XYZ file of C-alpha atoms in Angstrom:
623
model
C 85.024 0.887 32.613
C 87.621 -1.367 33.750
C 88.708 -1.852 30.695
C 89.435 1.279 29.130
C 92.310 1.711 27.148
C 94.164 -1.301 28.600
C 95.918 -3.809 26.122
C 96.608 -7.247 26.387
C 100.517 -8.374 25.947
C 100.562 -11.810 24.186
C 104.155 -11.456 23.524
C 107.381 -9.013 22.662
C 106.041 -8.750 19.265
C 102.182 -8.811 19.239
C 99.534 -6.791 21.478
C 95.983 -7.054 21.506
C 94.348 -3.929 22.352
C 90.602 -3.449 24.394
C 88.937 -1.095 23.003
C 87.489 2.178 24.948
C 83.926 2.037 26.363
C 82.871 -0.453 23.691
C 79.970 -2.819 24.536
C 81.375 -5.844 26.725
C 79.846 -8.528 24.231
C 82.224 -6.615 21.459
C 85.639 -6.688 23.853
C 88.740 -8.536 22.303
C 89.025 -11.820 23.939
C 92.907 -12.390 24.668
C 93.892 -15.968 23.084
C 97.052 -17.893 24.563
C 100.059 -17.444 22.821
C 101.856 -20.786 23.131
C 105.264 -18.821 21.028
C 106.482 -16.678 23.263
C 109.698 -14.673 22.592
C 110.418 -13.033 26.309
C 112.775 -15.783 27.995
C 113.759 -16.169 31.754
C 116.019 -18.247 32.629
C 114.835 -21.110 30.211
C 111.492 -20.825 30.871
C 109.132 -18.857 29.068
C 107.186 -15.607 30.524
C 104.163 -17.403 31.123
C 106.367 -20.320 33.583
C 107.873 -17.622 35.012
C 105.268 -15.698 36.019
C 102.754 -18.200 36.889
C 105.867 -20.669 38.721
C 103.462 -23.233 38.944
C 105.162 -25.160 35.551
C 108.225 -24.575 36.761
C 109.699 -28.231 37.877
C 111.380 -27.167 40.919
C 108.231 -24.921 41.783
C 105.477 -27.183 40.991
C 105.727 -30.156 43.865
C 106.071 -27.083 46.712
C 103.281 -26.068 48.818
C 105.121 -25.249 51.655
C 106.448 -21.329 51.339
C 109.465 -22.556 53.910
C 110.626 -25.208 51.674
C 110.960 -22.393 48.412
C 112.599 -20.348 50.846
C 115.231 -22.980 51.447
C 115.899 -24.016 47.319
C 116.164 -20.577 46.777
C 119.497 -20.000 48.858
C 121.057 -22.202 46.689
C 120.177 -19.760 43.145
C 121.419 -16.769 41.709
C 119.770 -13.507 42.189
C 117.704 -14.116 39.251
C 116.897 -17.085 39.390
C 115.869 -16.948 42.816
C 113.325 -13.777 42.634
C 110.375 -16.462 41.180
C 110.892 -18.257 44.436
C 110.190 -15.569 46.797
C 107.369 -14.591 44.613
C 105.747 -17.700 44.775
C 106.468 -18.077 48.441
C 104.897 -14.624 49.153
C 102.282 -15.468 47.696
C 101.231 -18.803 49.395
C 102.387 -16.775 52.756
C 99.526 -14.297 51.901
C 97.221 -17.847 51.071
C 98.130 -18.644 54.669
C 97.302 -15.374 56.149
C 100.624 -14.709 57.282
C 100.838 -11.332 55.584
C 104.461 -9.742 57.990
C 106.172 -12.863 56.574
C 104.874 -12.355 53.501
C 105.747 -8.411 52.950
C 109.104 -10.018 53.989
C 109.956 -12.228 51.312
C 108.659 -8.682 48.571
C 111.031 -6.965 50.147
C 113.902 -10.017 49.785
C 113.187 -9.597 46.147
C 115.643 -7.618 43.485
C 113.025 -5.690 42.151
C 115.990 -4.201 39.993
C 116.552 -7.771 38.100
C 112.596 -8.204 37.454
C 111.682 -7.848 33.729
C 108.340 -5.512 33.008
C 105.994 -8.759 33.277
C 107.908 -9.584 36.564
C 107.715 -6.015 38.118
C 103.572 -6.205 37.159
C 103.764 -9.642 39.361
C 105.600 -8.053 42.035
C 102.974 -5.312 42.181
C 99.719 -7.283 42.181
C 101.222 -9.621 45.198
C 102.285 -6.081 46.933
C 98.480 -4.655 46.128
C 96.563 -7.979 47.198
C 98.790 -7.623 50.487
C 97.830 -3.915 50.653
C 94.104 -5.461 50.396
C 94.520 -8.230 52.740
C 95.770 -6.279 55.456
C 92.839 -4.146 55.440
C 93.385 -1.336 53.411
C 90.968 -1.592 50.483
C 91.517 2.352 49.252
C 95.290 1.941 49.293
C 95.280 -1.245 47.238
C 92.803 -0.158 44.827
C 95.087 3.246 44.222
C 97.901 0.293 43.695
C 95.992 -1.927 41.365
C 95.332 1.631 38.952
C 99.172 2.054 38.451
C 99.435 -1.263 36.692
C 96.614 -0.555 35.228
C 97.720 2.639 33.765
C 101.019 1.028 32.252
C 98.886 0.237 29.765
C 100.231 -3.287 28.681
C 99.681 -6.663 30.499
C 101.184 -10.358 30.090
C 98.031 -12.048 29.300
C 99.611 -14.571 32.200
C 98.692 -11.895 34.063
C 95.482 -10.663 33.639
C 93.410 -12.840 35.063
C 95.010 -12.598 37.945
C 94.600 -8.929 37.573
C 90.834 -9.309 37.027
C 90.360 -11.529 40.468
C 92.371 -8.625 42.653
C 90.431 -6.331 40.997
C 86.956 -8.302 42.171
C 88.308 -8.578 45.782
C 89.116 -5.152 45.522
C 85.969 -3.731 43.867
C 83.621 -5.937 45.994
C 85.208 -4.816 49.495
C 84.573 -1.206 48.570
C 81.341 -1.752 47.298
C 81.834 -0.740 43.714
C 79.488 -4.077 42.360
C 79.364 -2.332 38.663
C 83.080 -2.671 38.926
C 83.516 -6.008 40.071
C 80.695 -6.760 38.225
C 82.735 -6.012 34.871
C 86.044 -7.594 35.787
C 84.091 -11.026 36.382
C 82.176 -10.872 32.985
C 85.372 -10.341 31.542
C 86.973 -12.713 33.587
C 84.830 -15.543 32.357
C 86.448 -16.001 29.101
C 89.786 -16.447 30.245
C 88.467 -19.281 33.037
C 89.837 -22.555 31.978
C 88.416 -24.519 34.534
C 84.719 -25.434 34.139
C 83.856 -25.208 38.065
C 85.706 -22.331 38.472
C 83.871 -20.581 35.369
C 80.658 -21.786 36.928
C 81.285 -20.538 40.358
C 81.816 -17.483 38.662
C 78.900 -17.581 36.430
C 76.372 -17.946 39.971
C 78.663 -14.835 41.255
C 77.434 -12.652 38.295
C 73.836 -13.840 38.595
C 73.714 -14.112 41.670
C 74.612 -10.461 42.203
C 72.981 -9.380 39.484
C 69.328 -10.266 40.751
C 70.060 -8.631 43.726
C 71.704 -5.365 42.643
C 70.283 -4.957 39.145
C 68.855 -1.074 39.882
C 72.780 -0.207 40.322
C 73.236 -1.058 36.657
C 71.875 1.717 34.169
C 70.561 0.656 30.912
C 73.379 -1.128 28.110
C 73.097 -2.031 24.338
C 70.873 -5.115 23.906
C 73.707 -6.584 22.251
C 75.881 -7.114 25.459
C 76.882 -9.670 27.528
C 75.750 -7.266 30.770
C 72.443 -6.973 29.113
C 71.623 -10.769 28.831
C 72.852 -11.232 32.609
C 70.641 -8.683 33.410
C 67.564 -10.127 31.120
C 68.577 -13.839 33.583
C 68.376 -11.916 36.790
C 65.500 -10.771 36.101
C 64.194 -14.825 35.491
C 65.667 -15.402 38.447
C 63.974 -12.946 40.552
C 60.581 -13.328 39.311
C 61.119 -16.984 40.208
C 60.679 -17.673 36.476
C 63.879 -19.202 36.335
C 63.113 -22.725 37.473
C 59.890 -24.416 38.017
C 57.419 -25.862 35.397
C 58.263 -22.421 32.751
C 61.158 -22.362 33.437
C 62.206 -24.604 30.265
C 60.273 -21.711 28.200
C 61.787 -18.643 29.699
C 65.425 -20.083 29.229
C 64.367 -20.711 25.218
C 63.144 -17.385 24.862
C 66.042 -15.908 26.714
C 68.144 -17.567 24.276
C 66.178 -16.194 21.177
C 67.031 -12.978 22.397
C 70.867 -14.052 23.285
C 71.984 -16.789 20.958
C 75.438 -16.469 21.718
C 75.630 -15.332 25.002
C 78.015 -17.066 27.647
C 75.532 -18.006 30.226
C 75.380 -21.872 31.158
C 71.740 -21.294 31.700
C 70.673 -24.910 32.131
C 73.429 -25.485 34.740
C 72.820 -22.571 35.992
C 69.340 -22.976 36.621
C 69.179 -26.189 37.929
C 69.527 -26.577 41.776
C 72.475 -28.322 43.439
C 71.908 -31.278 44.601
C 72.019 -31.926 48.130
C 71.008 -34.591 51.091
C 67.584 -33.449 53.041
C 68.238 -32.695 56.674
C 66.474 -35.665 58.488
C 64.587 -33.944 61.196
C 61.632 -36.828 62.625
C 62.004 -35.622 65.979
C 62.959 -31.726 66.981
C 64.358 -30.978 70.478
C 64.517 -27.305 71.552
C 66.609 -25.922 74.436
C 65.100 -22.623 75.620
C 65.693 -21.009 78.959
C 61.900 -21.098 79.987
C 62.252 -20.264 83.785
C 65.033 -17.667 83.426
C 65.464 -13.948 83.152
C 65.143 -14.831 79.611
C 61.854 -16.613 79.931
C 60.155 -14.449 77.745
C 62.197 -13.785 75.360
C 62.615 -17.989 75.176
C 58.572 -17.817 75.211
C 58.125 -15.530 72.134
C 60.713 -17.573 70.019
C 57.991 -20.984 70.974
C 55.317 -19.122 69.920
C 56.495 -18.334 66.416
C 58.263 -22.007 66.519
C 54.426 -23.335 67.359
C 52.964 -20.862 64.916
C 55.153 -22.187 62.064
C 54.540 -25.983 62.847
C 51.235 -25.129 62.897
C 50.680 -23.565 59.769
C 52.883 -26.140 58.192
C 50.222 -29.051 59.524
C 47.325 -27.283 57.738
C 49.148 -26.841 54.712
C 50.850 -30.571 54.372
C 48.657 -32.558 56.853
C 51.812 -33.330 58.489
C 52.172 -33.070 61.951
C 56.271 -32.339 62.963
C 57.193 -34.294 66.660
C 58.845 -31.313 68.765
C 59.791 -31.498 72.180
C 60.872 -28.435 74.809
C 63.870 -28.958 76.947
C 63.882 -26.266 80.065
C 67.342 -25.589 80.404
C 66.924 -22.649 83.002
C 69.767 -20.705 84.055
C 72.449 -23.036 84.423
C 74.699 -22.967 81.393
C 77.037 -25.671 82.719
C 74.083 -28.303 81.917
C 73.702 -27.181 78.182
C 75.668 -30.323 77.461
C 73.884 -32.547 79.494
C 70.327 -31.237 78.243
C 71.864 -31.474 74.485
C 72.833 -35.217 75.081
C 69.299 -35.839 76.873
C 67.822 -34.939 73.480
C 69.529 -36.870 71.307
C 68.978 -40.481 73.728
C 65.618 -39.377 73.660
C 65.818 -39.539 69.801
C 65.590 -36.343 68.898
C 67.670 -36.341 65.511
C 67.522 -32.417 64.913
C 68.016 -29.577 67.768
C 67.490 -25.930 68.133
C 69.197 -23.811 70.575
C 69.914 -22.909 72.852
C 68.808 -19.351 73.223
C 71.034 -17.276 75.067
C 75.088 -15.613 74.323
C 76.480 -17.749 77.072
C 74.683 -20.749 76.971
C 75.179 -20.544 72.833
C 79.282 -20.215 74.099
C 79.128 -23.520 76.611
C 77.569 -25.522 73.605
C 79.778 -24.497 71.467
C 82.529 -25.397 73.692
C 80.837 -28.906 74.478
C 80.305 -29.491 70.613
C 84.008 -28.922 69.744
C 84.995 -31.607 72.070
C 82.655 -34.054 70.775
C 83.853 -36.462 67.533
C 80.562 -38.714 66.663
C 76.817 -36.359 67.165
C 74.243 -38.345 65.974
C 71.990 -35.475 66.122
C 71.879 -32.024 63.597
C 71.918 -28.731 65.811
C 70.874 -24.924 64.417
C 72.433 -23.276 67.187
C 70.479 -19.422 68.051
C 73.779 -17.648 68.007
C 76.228 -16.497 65.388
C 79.220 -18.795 64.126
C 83.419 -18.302 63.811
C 85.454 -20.132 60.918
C 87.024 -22.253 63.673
C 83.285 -23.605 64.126
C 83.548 -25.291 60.774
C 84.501 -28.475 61.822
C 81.603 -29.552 63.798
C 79.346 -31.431 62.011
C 75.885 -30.730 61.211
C 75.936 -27.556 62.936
C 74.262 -24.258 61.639
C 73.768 -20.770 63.513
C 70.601 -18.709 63.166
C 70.168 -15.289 65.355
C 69.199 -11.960 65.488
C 72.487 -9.757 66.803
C 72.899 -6.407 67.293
C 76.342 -7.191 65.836
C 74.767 -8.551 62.336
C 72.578 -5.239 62.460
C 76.096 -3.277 62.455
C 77.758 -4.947 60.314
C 74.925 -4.553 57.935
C 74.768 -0.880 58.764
C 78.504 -0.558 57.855
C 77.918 -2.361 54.450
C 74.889 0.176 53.455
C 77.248 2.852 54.336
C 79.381 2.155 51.732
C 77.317 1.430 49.342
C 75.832 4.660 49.678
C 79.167 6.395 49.499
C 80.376 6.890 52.694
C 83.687 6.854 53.880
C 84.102 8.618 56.958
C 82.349 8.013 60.529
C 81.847 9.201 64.072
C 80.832 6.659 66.284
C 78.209 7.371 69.181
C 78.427 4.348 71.385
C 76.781 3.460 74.855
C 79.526 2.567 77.079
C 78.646 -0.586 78.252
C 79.511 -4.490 76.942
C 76.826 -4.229 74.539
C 77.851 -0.772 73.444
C 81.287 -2.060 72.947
C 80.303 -5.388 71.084
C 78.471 -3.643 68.550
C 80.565 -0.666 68.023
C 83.312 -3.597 67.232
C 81.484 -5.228 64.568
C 80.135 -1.648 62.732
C 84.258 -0.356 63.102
C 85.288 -4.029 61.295
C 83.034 -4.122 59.027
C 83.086 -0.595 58.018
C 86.861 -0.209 57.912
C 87.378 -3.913 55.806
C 85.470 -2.248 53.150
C 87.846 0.919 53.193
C 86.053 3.273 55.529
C 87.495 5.171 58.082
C 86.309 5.617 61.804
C 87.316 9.234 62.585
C 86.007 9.534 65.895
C 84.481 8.069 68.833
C 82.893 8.953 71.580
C 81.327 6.557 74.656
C 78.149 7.980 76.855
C 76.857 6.562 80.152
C 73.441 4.309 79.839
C 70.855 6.056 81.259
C 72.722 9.462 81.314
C 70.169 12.221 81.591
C 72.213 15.122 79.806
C 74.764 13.746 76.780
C 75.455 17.740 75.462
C 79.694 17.094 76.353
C 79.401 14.090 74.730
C 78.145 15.117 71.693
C 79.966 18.351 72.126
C 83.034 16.083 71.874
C 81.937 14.044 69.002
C 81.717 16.993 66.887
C 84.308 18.819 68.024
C 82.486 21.626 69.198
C 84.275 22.401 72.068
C 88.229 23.059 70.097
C 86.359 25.014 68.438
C 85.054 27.069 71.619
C 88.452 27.259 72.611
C 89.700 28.702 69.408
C 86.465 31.062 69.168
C 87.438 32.439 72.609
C 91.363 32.426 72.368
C 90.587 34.525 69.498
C 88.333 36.853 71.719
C 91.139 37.434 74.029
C 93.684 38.126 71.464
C 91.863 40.535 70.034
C 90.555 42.117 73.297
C 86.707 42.152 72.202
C 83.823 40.279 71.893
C 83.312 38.382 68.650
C 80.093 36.721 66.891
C 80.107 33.080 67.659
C 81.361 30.944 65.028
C 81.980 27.881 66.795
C 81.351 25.079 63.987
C 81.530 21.505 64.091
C 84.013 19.042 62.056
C 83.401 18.606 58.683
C 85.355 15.269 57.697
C 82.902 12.817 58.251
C 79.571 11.178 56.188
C 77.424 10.013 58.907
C 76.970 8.951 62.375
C 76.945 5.494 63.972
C 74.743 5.232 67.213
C 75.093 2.607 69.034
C 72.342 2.893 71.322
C 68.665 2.205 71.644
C 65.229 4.622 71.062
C 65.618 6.282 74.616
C 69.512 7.099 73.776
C 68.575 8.178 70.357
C 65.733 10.357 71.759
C 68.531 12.586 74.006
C 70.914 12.446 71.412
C 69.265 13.341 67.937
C 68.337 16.959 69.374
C 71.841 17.473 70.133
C 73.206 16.420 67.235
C 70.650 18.917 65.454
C 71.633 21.476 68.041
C 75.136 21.617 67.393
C 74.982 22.127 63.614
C 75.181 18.559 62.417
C 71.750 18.435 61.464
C 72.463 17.524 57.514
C 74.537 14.354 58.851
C 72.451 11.046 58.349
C 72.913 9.064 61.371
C 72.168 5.638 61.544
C 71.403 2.911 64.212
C 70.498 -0.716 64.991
C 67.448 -2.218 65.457
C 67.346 -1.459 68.692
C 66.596 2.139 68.048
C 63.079 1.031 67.078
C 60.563 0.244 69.357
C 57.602 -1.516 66.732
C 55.429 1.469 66.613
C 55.659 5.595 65.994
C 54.861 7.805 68.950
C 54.516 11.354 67.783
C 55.073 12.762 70.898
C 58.368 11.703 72.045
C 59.422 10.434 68.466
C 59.318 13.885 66.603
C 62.688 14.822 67.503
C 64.439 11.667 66.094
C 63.297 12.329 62.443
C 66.378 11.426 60.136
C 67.277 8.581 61.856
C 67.519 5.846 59.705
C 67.710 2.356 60.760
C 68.199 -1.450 60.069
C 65.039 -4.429 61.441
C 63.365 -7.255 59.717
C 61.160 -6.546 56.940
C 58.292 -8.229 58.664
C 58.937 -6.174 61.814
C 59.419 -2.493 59.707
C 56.102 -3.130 57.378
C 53.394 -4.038 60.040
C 51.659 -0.864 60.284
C 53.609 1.617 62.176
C 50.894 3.636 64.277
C 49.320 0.225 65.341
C 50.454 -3.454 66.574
C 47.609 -5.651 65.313
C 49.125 -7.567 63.243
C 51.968 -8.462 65.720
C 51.746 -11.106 68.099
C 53.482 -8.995 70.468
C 53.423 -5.533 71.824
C 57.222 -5.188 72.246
C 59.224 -5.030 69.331
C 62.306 -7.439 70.940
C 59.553 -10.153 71.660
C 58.222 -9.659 68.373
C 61.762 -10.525 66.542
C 62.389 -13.449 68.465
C 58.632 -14.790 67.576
C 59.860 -14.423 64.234
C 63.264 -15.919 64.556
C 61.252 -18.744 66.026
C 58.881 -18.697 63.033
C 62.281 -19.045 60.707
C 63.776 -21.597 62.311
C 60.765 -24.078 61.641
C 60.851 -23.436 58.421
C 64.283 -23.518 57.143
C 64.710 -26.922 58.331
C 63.997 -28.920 55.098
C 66.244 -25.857 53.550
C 69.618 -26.308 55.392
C 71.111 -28.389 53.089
C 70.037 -26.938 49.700
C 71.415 -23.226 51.356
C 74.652 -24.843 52.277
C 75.398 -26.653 49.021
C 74.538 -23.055 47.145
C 75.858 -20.486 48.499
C 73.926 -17.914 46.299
C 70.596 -18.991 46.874
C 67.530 -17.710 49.208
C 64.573 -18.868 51.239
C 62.077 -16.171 51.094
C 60.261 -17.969 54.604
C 57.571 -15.761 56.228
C 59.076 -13.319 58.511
C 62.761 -13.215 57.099
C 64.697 -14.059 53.880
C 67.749 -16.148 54.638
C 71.113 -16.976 53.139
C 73.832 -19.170 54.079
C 77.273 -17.680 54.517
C 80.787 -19.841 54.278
C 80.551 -20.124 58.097
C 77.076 -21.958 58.110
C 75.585 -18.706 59.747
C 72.045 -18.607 58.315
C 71.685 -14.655 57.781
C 68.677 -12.337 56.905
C 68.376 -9.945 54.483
C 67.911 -6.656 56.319
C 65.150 -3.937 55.555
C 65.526 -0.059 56.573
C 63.530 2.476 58.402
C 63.655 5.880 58.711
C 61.853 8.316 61.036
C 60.292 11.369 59.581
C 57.812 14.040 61.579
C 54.708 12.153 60.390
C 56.070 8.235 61.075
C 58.794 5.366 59.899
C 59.557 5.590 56.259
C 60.603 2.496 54.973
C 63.579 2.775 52.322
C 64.686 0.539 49.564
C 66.701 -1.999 50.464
């Protein structure tokens, strides 16, 4: 438990200790303590600490400008300064100026509450700068000091989320944000909070084992569960919330606020344009995604009698004329477009968009979006990347413990793209990439490159340097590394067929090894996919349960065309959605061939499901 044995400082003269293990609901709530004794330099420990009610700190955003006042102070006096401007350099992202101003500071002048404030800037810098593990080990030794400014410990509590949530460890962050909620002064801040907890909760509640009724983690879990039945809003939902309370009368939860949608503005969408790359070499990849785009409307027109205007612009292979194809729609009044399809017709729109100060029109662009895409307007991204698949990879990973990889990665653009976002993602959430190793496409024979992965070949060397030292001939014990979880392939089904019965070969057959959708073809082929069994890997849930021996219930017999008829699919009908996503963040559109969320970056991403090839077929695994 996070909070253990740790105690609460109000002031010099009173603690309030936490009790060990006890149920949340039962935890000591700290209480401010307006009288403190501990004095710095006229202002109290709580001004000092926070700075922000300090006069000559309050009216200073700008890290430079504390910099400068601070010249003029005494040691002292000026350590709160370069505190406070370390901190908004971190804010800022500019973490070497930052670690700068901690080291300008006279840690030897800093009173105990001071030295805990120097230490949870240095740990949230350790954090931001990528190393989750070493900022964690950080935020422990102020934990085990065993007393805390109360100033402090919210502050605490949020590192301790950022941390906790990188790594994975959701029971942890879980914890510090239920405890965090009391001390929340601010109503939209407690809310936001509030939607965290739930919000996680109904996602991740099998990670949770079973608490006293009486807890606060026990109601959250009881409202996750409304929530995920859908039993949370809708014509019962008035009834479930009342009995909910029966069984928590005094529980935290904002329930009715909480259960009660944002509002937000429909997306007007009267006339639809789509830019696909019809006569192309991605024709039919542009085909498949109007199929499941026609499919959608379709089905949409028997259910509401409404019939959605949609018209196809051929934008061929000529990426230059995106913009002129894009503008075409909108004086043709089209007031919503999708597309284009494509990674470098997706970059000149995206290019032509930035430049462009009044669109009329809305645009779901079929490629993934940066922060610096946030100010376009009305602009949304929706695809299916082999990046997002790695990324996703690197997250399960984690989450199942792992900490150590070898990446396997074809050595090509594609290879290199998606070995980029798995190494990232993997690392940001304090994993290590131990070793990598790149392999021709097409290569016939990949033994040396496996070899190398796995360090089989130092140890050759060392089995026969040995050999010759001793002048005889010794039993092989040539062994592969042992310091990593898993393997990373980045590759598709042919490269994992030569590579699996290497891997096997050369004693790593007890590492999981793990791969992008593209390792998947739709369907199980005895024959040739025997030898791949352990491979375990990430596709749509739509895709993964269609029956696995047969393609019947796909429109297409090739599992790439088969994803993009269902990205098509989605992107019909998360129109009307758009908004409601963006304005909640923690809310999902279960549409027919993907669930969707919408991240800070307006990127409209899908919940992923897993595979996993066994002797007899794909096993699918809980997500």
């Amino acid at each position: 438990m996070l909070l253990g044995s740790f105690i609460l400082a109000g002031c010099a003269s009173q603690q309030i200790s936490l009790p060990v293990e006890q149920p949340i609901s039962n935890a000591a709530t700290p209480t401010p303590d307006n009288t403190s004794s501990i004095q710095t330099h006229g202002l109290s420990a709580e001004q000092a600490i926070e700075g922000m009610d300090n006069p000559l700190l309050a009216d200073i955003s700008d890290p430079w400008k504390l910099i400068e006042r601070s010249r003029e102070l005494s040691p002292v006096e000026r350590n709160p300064f370069l505190l406070r401007a370390s901190e908004l350099f971190l804010d800022q992202h500019h973490f070497s100026t930052a670690f700068t101003m901690l080291d300008e500071v006279d840690v030897s002048l800093l009173a105990s509450d001071g030295n805990t404030l120097f230490n949870l800037i240095k740990a949230r810098y350790t954090l931001l700068s990528g190393d989750a593990l070493a900022a964690e080990t950080q935020l422990n030794q102020i934990k085990n000091t065993g007393t805390i400014h109360q100033g402090l410990y919210a502050r605490l509590l949020k590192l301790d989320i950022a941390i906790s949530t990188r790594l994975n460890k959701l029971t942890e962050a879980i914890d510090a944000r239920i405890t965090l909620d009391s001390l929340l002064k601010d109503d939209h801040d407690r809310l936001n909070n509030q939607r965290l907890i739930l919000n996680t909760l109904s996602r991740e509640d099998t990670l949770f084992a079973t608490q006293n009724p009486d807890t606060i983690l026990a109601g959250w879990l009881a409202l996750a569960t409304l929530k995920r039945q859908a039993a949370f809003s809708g014509t019962a939902a008035e009834q479930n919330i009342a009995l909910w309370r029966q069984q928590f009368p005094n529980h935290p939860a904002r329930v009715l606020e909480l259960s009660t949608a944002r509002t937000s503005t429909p997306i007007s969408a009267n006339q639809i344009a789509l830019l696909l790359p019809l006569t192309s070499k991605l024709g039919r990849a542009a085909q498949a995604f109007k199929a499941g785009f026609d499919a959608a409307a379709a089905q949409s027109s028997k259910t509401t009698g409404r019939f959605d205007t949609s018209r196809v612009y051929d934008i061929g292979s000529e990426t230059d004329l995106v913009s002129f194809y894009h503008q075409s729609a909108i004086n043709d009044g089209a007031d919503f477009i999708i597309g284009p399809l494509g990674r470098s017709s997706s970059l000149a729109m995206l290019n032509h968009l930035s430049t462009q100060t009044n669109v009329s029109a809305s645009t779901l662009i079929l490629s993934g979006l940066e922060p610096q895409h946030n100010a376009i307007p009305n602009l949304w991204g929706l695809a299916l990347s082999p990046e997002q698949d790695a990324a996703a990879i690197a997250e399960r990973a984690i989450k199942l413990g792992y900490r150590q990889a070898l990446v396997m990665q074809k050595n090509n653009a594609w290879g290199a793209r998606v070995n980029a976002a798995f190494t990232t993602a993997f690392e940001s959430k304090g994993g290590h990439v131990v070793g990598n190793q790149r392999f021709q496409p097409k290569q016939v024979d990949n033994s040396v490159e496996v070899k190398n992965l796995l360090n089989i070949n130092a140890s050759e060397i060392r089995h026969l340097r040995l050999q010759k030292m001793l002048g005889r001939n010794l039993k092989s014990s040539v062994r592969r590394r042992d310091d990593v979880d898993f393997i990373f392939l980045a590759g598709n089904t042919a490269d994992a067929r030569r590579i699996l019965p290497l891997v096997k070969f050369y004693r790593a057959h007890n590492l999981p090894v793990f791969a992008t959708s593209s390792a998947y073809t739709g369907r199980f082929n005895k024959l040739t996919d025997e030898d791949i069994s352990g491979l375990t890997f990430s596709d749509l849930p739509w895709h993964l349960r269609a029956p696995s021996a047969s393609t019947q219930t796909l429109p297409y017999n090739n599992a790439t065309l088969n994803r993009l008829y269902a990205l098509g699919y989605a992107a019909f009908e998360v129109i009307p959605k758009i908004s409601q996503l963006q304005s909640d963040p923690w809310l999902e559109f279960n549409a027919h061939t993907m669930t969707l969320s919408m991240d800070e970056n307006h990127n409209l991403n899908h919940r992923m499901a897993w595979g996993k090839y066994t002797q007899n077929g794909v096993q699918i695994k809980a997500e």
